[in-house]
Each structure stands twice: as structure tokens, then as C-alpha cells.
Amino acid sequence: MQKRNELYRGKAKTLYSTDNPELLILEFRNDTSSGNGIRIEQFDRKGIINNKLNSFFMMKLEEAFIPTQIEKLLSDNEVLVKKLKMFPVECILRNRIAGSLSKRLGMEEGVILNPPLFELFLKNDAKHDPMINESYCNTFNWVSTKDLEKIRELTYNINNILVNIFNSVDLILVDFKLEFGLFKGEVILGDEVSLDVMRLWDKTTMNKMDKDRFRQNLGGLIEAYEAVAYRLGVNIY
Ligand code: 5GP
């Protein structure tokens, strides 16, 4: 597979075209950002860890019949993916109150949400990803009603799969963000499933094991990511 041109450079990943128009190479960089890219730092090995964990989670989801963009792990920090037509929305699933939900409603972090909450945000850095809903998706043609129903169903299924995986290694999946796209008309999971896009707390200590360690200046980001990989039995070396 020939890597061709850089198509898009995001805050932590870069997309390249390949000699196959249906496939792209996704590169995980060491860059770590918060506050919509206001603060960016590099962490040695983060690209490798996220690439390997993303492949691990996507493969687990594939095994459970969730369609994902992943084709093949190419190198330490690169993965071959399907070229999707991405929906301009971020889908958030919350099992517990934390982060922006806690701030928005003034509610205490950690409270269990039953049933889990499904939220939608517009992908728009300049507007700080405003919250939207199904009606917005419809009116502005961001996602069709049928595709949104599928996205919602997939997100809840993915939550069940991930909760079980983390529960088995004594971790609590607090919330996560997913992005979907279309491939030949089918709704497919795109972007990434890594510790950058989820909140994970240790079941016993309630320590944060995710990107909040960076956002909240807690230190030990890479150590936490490595500890999660170790518990899951994912080889990151
Ligand atoms: P919150 O809305 O509380 O800030 O985020 C909810 C969940 O989605 C968290 O797990 C957070 O990591 C993830 N998330 C939401 N938006 C983004 C984003 O723009 N980038 C990343 N990396 N994660 C996000």
C-alpha cells in the first residue's frame, strides 16, 4: 500500500491518501491538545499507544458485528482505514455525569445515568462544538433521520461492548465520543476509539486513567495509558 498525499491534519491525527481511492492511512501523532487546540503538548509514545489501543477496540467491535473503518494495522503509529464520508457530528454516550454535562447542569460528577445519555454536538472548532439534536441534523441535512437512528443504535451497542471489556479489568467507562461516516451507503464507525476520546476511572481508587489527566494537569498521562493497555493485555511495544 503506497502512502500518497497528506489530506487532513487534525489535532492528534493525520490522514493520507493511498494508491487505492477507497482507502486512507491514518497516522496517530504524539500531539495532545485540550481546549479546542489552545494547549498542545507532545508526549513520547502516545501515538503508538493510541494506535494500538484503537486497533484493539475496533477489532473487538468488528468481532461483535459493529461495522468500523479499520482495515489493517500498518505500523506502530499507522492504520489502514476505509475512506468514509464523515457526518459533521460528534456522538457522546454518558454512563455517569462528568465533564461538560456536570458543568452545564451543575450536577455532581460520578452519578450513574440510567439509561445512559446520548448527546450530539456539531463538529465546529470555531464555535466550540455546540450541542445540537436530531431536529438540527434533519433541518440542516447533517444526518438523515434513518442514519441517525442507526448511529444511535450502534452507539448504545458499542457502549455495551466497551463497558464489558473495561468492567473485566476493573475500569469504569464514564463516557466517550464517537464519529461515524458513510461507506457505500452504510453507516460505519470512523475516527478513533482511544483513551483520548473517553473517560475511564479505576473501579477501586476512582483514579482518572484517560486524557483528563492532561486536561486537568494531573500528570502521569502516558503511565495511565500504559496501565490500561497492560490490564487489557494489549502489546504497545
Ligand atoms: P465532555 O462533553 O464532557 O467534554 O466530553 C464527553 C466525552 O467525549 C469525554 O470522554 C471526552 O473525552 C470526549 N470528547 C468530547 N469532545 C471531544 C473532542 O473534541 N475531542 C476529544 N478527544 N474527546 C472529546
Short mmCIF file of C-alpha atoms and ligand atoms in Angstrom, two decimals:
data_model
loop_
_atom_site.label_atom_id
_atom_site.label_comp_id
_atom_site.label_asym_id
_atom_site.label_seq_id
_atom_site.Cartn_x
_atom_site.Cartn_y
_atom_site.Cartn_z
CA MET A 1 0.00 0.00 0.00
CA GLN A 2 1.55 3.30 -1.15
CA LYS A 3 1.18 6.34 1.11
CA ARG A 4 0.48 9.40 -1.05
CA ASN A 5 -0.53 12.95 -0.04
CA GLU A 6 -1.47 14.46 3.30
CA LEU A 7 -5.22 15.08 3.08
CA TYR A 8 -6.02 16.42 6.53
CA ARG A 9 -4.05 17.22 9.66
CA GLY A 10 -6.19 17.16 12.81
CA LYS A 11 -5.14 17.95 16.36
CA ALA A 12 -3.69 14.48 17.05
CA LYS A 13 -4.00 12.51 13.81
CA THR A 14 -3.11 12.96 10.15
CA LEU A 15 -4.90 11.39 7.17
CA TYR A 16 -3.06 10.41 3.97
CA SER A 17 -4.37 9.24 0.63
CA THR A 18 -3.13 5.92 -0.79
CA ASP A 19 -2.93 4.35 -4.25
CA ASN A 20 -6.39 2.88 -3.53
CA PRO A 21 -9.08 5.62 -3.71
CA GLU A 22 -11.25 3.73 -1.20
CA LEU A 23 -8.55 3.50 1.49
CA LEU A 24 -6.65 6.04 3.62
CA ILE A 25 -3.76 5.86 6.06
CA LEU A 26 -4.50 7.27 9.50
CA GLU A 27 -1.43 8.32 11.47
CA PHE A 28 -1.55 8.81 15.24
CA ARG A 29 0.83 11.56 16.36
CA ASN A 30 2.21 12.29 19.83
CA ASP A 31 0.35 15.64 19.93
CA THR A 32 -2.13 16.06 22.74
CA SER A 33 -4.50 19.01 22.79
CA SER A 34 -7.11 20.49 25.08
CA GLY A 35 -9.43 23.48 24.97
CA ASN A 36 -10.10 23.01 21.25
CA GLY A 37 -6.39 23.06 20.42
CA ILE A 38 -5.49 26.07 22.62
CA ARG A 39 -3.00 23.93 24.56
CA ILE A 40 -0.92 21.36 22.67
CA GLU A 41 1.90 19.19 24.04
CA GLN A 42 3.78 16.18 22.75
CA PHE A 43 4.02 13.00 24.76
CA ASP A 44 6.58 10.41 23.76
CA ARG A 45 4.92 7.10 22.70
CA LYS A 46 1.35 8.44 22.81
CA GLY A 47 0.84 7.94 19.05
CA ILE A 48 1.91 4.31 19.29
CA ILE A 49 -0.26 3.60 22.34
CA ASN A 50 -3.36 5.22 20.85
CA ASN A 51 -2.86 3.48 17.50
CA LYS A 52 -2.56 0.07 19.15
CA LEU A 53 -5.44 0.62 21.56
CA ASN A 54 -7.63 2.00 18.75
CA SER A 55 -6.95 -1.14 16.68
CA PHE A 56 -7.65 -3.34 19.69
CA PHE A 57 -11.04 -1.70 20.38
CA MET A 58 -12.05 -1.52 16.71
CA MET A 59 -11.19 -5.24 16.24
CA LYS A 60 -13.26 -6.14 19.32
CA LEU A 61 -16.15 -4.13 17.90
CA GLU A 62 -15.78 -5.81 14.48
CA GLU A 63 -15.92 -9.20 16.22
CA ALA A 64 -19.24 -8.08 17.71
CA PHE A 65 -20.55 -7.15 14.21
CA ILE A 66 -20.11 -3.37 14.55
CA PRO A 67 -19.00 -2.03 11.15
CA THR A 68 -15.80 0.01 11.58
CA GLN A 69 -13.43 1.79 9.19
CA ILE A 70 -10.46 -0.34 10.22
CA GLU A 71 -8.75 -2.48 7.58
CA LYS A 72 -5.29 -3.30 8.92
CA LEU A 73 -2.67 -2.16 11.42
CA LEU A 74 0.22 -0.93 9.22
CA SER A 75 2.91 0.16 11.65
CA ASP A 76 3.41 1.38 15.22
CA ASN A 77 1.54 4.61 14.53
CA GLU A 78 -0.37 3.98 11.30
CA VAL A 79 -3.53 2.11 10.42
CA LEU A 80 -5.20 1.50 7.06
CA VAL A 81 -8.84 2.64 7.07
CA LYS A 82 -11.78 2.90 4.71
CA LYS A 83 -12.40 6.35 3.25
CA LEU A 84 -15.68 7.48 4.78
CA LYS A 85 -17.91 10.44 4.07
CA MET A 86 -17.97 11.70 7.65
CA PHE A 87 -21.06 13.16 9.30
CA PRO A 88 -20.19 16.56 10.83
CA VAL A 89 -21.35 15.48 14.30
CA GLU A 90 -19.80 14.06 17.46
CA CYS A 91 -21.83 11.46 19.33
CA ILE A 92 -21.35 11.32 23.08
CA LEU A 93 -22.52 8.46 25.26
CA ARG A 94 -22.53 9.01 29.02
CA ASN A 95 -22.83 6.31 31.69
CA ARG A 96 -22.04 8.75 34.51
CA ILE A 97 -22.14 12.51 34.99
CA ALA A 98 -18.76 14.14 34.25
CA GLY A 99 -17.12 16.88 32.20
CA SER A 100 -19.29 19.28 30.24
CA LEU A 101 -22.53 17.66 31.43
CA SER A 102 -21.58 18.29 35.04
CA LYS A 103 -20.75 21.91 34.22
CA ARG A 104 -23.83 22.51 32.05
CA LEU A 105 -26.35 21.20 34.57
CA GLY A 106 -24.40 21.90 37.77
CA MET A 107 -24.63 18.23 38.74
CA GLU A 108 -22.16 16.19 40.75
CA GLU A 109 -19.56 14.10 38.87
CA GLY A 110 -19.82 10.34 39.14
CA VAL A 111 -23.61 9.95 39.43
CA ILE A 112 -24.77 6.95 37.36
CA LEU A 113 -27.05 7.76 34.42
CA ASN A 114 -29.73 5.16 33.82
CA PRO A 115 -30.42 4.83 30.96
CA PRO A 116 -27.13 6.20 29.62
CA LEU A 117 -27.38 9.58 27.88
CA PHE A 118 -26.86 10.02 24.13
CA GLU A 119 -25.87 13.53 23.02
CA LEU A 120 -24.96 15.19 19.72
CA PHE A 121 -22.53 18.03 19.10
CA LEU A 122 -21.70 19.80 15.84
CA LYS A 123 -18.06 19.42 14.79
CA ASN A 124 -17.12 23.08 14.62
CA ASP A 125 -13.95 24.21 16.41
CA ALA A 126 -14.63 27.92 15.80
CA LYS A 127 -18.00 27.58 17.60
CA HIS A 128 -16.57 25.20 20.24
CA ASP A 129 -18.64 22.20 19.07
CA PRO A 130 -22.13 23.43 20.05
CA MET A 131 -24.72 20.94 21.31
CA ILE A 132 -27.35 20.01 18.73
CA ASN A 133 -30.18 17.48 18.42
CA GLU A 134 -31.98 15.32 15.86
CA SER A 135 -34.05 18.24 14.61
CA TYR A 136 -30.89 20.22 13.75
CA CYS A 137 -29.49 17.17 11.91
CA ASN A 138 -32.68 16.99 9.87
CA THR A 139 -33.15 20.67 9.12
CA PHE A 140 -29.52 21.35 8.18
CA ASN A 141 -29.11 17.99 6.39
CA TRP A 142 -26.20 16.95 8.60
CA VAL A 143 -27.52 13.40 9.15
CA SER A 144 -30.69 11.80 7.81
CA THR A 145 -33.28 10.52 10.28
CA LYS A 146 -32.59 6.93 9.17
CA ASP A 147 -28.81 7.25 9.54
CA LEU A 148 -29.15 8.98 12.91
CA GLU A 149 -31.31 6.13 14.18
CA LYS A 150 -28.60 3.69 13.09
CA ILE A 151 -25.87 5.81 14.71
CA ARG A 152 -27.80 5.89 17.96
CA GLU A 153 -28.35 2.12 17.92
CA LEU A 154 -24.67 1.45 17.12
CA THR A 155 -23.52 3.84 19.86
CA TYR A 156 -25.59 2.06 22.52
CA ASN A 157 -24.33 -1.34 21.26
CA ILE A 158 -20.74 -0.10 21.31
CA ASN A 159 -21.28 1.13 24.86
CA ASN A 160 -22.40 -2.34 25.99
CA ILE A 161 -19.35 -3.96 24.38
CA LEU A 162 -16.86 -1.43 25.80
CA VAL A 163 -18.43 -1.43 29.28
CA ASN A 164 -17.99 -5.21 29.42
CA ILE A 165 -14.37 -5.05 28.23
CA PHE A 166 -13.46 -2.41 30.83
CA ASN A 167 -15.51 -3.95 33.61
CA SER A 168 -13.49 -7.17 33.25
CA VAL A 169 -10.30 -5.23 34.09
CA ASP A 170 -11.82 -3.16 36.89
CA LEU A 171 -12.28 0.07 34.94
CA ILE A 172 -15.41 2.23 34.74
CA LEU A 173 -16.32 3.62 31.31
CA VAL A 174 -17.71 7.02 32.27
CA ASP A 175 -18.32 8.47 28.79
CA PHE A 176 -16.92 8.57 25.27
CA LYS A 177 -17.14 10.30 21.90
CA LEU A 178 -17.67 8.57 18.55
CA GLU A 179 -17.75 9.82 14.97
CA PHE A 180 -19.47 8.00 12.13
CA GLY A 181 -19.44 8.19 8.34
CA LEU A 182 -20.88 6.56 5.26
CA PHE A 183 -19.08 3.94 3.16
CA LYS A 184 -21.02 2.80 0.08
CA GLY A 185 -24.21 3.97 1.80
CA GLU A 186 -23.60 2.10 5.07
CA VAL A 187 -23.12 3.82 8.45
CA ILE A 188 -19.62 2.93 9.69
CA LEU A 189 -17.69 3.82 12.85
CA GLY A 190 -14.83 6.18 11.96
CA ASP A 191 -12.28 8.42 13.69
CA GLU A 192 -10.83 6.63 16.75
CA VAL A 193 -11.66 4.70 19.89
CA SER A 194 -8.81 5.51 22.24
CA LEU A 195 -8.16 6.89 25.70
CA ASP A 196 -8.15 10.38 24.14
CA VAL A 197 -11.89 10.18 23.49
CA MET A 198 -13.21 8.51 26.62
CA ARG A 199 -13.26 8.87 30.40
CA LEU A 200 -12.07 5.81 32.30
CA TRP A 201 -11.91 5.60 36.08
CA ASP A 202 -10.28 2.90 38.17
CA LYS A 203 -13.04 0.95 39.95
CA THR A 204 -11.27 0.84 43.31
CA THR A 205 -9.42 4.15 43.55
CA MET A 206 -11.63 6.15 41.11
CA ASN A 207 -8.35 7.50 39.64
CA LYS A 208 -8.69 9.01 36.16
CA MET A 209 -6.94 6.85 33.53
CA ASP A 210 -7.65 8.97 30.44
CA LYS A 211 -6.97 12.31 28.73
CA ASP A 212 -8.47 14.20 31.69
CA ARG A 213 -5.01 13.68 33.29
CA PHE A 214 -3.72 16.14 30.67
CA ARG A 215 -6.77 18.42 30.60
CA GLN A 216 -6.70 18.79 34.40
CA ASN A 217 -2.88 18.87 34.76
CA LEU A 218 -2.85 15.72 36.90
CA GLY A 219 0.38 14.37 35.34
CA GLY A 220 1.11 10.72 34.53
CA LEU A 221 -0.82 10.66 31.24
CA ILE A 222 1.36 8.08 29.47
CA GLU A 223 1.73 5.99 32.64
CA ALA A 224 -2.09 5.81 32.89
CA TYR A 225 -2.46 4.85 29.20
CA GLU A 226 0.21 2.17 29.61
CA ALA A 227 -1.50 0.82 32.71
CA VAL A 228 -4.81 0.48 30.82
CA ALA A 229 -3.06 -1.27 27.90
CA TYR A 230 -1.34 -3.62 30.34
CA ARG A 231 -4.64 -4.52 32.05
CA LEU A 232 -6.25 -5.19 28.65
CA GLY A 233 -3.28 -7.30 27.54
CA VAL A 234 -2.57 -5.03 24.56
CA ASN A 235 1.06 -5.08 23.44
CA ILE A 236 2.17 -1.46 22.99
CA TYR A 237 5.88 -2.18 22.43
P1 5GP B 1 -17.38 16.35 27.53
O1 5GP B 1 -18.58 16.78 26.72
O2 5GP B 1 -17.76 16.01 28.93
O3 5GP B 1 -16.26 17.35 27.44
O4 5GP B 1 -16.80 15.04 26.84
C1 5GP B 1 -17.52 13.82 26.88
C2 5GP B 1 -16.63 12.71 26.38
O5 5GP B 1 -16.37 12.87 24.99
C3 5GP B 1 -15.26 12.64 27.04
O6 5GP B 1 -14.88 11.30 27.17
C4 5GP B 1 -14.32 13.35 26.06
O7 5GP B 1 -13.03 12.78 26.10
C5 5GP B 1 -15.00 13.07 24.73
N1 5GP B 1 -14.93 14.22 23.81
C6 5GP B 1 -15.88 15.12 23.54
N2 5GP B 1 -15.47 16.02 22.62
C7 5GP B 1 -14.21 15.69 22.33
C8 5GP B 1 -13.23 16.23 21.43
O8 5GP B 1 -13.45 17.20 20.71
N3 5GP B 1 -12.01 15.61 21.43
C9 5GP B 1 -11.74 14.52 22.22
N4 5GP B 1 -10.51 13.97 22.16
N5 5GP B 1 -12.65 13.96 23.04
C10 5GP B 1 -13.87 14.54 23.10
#
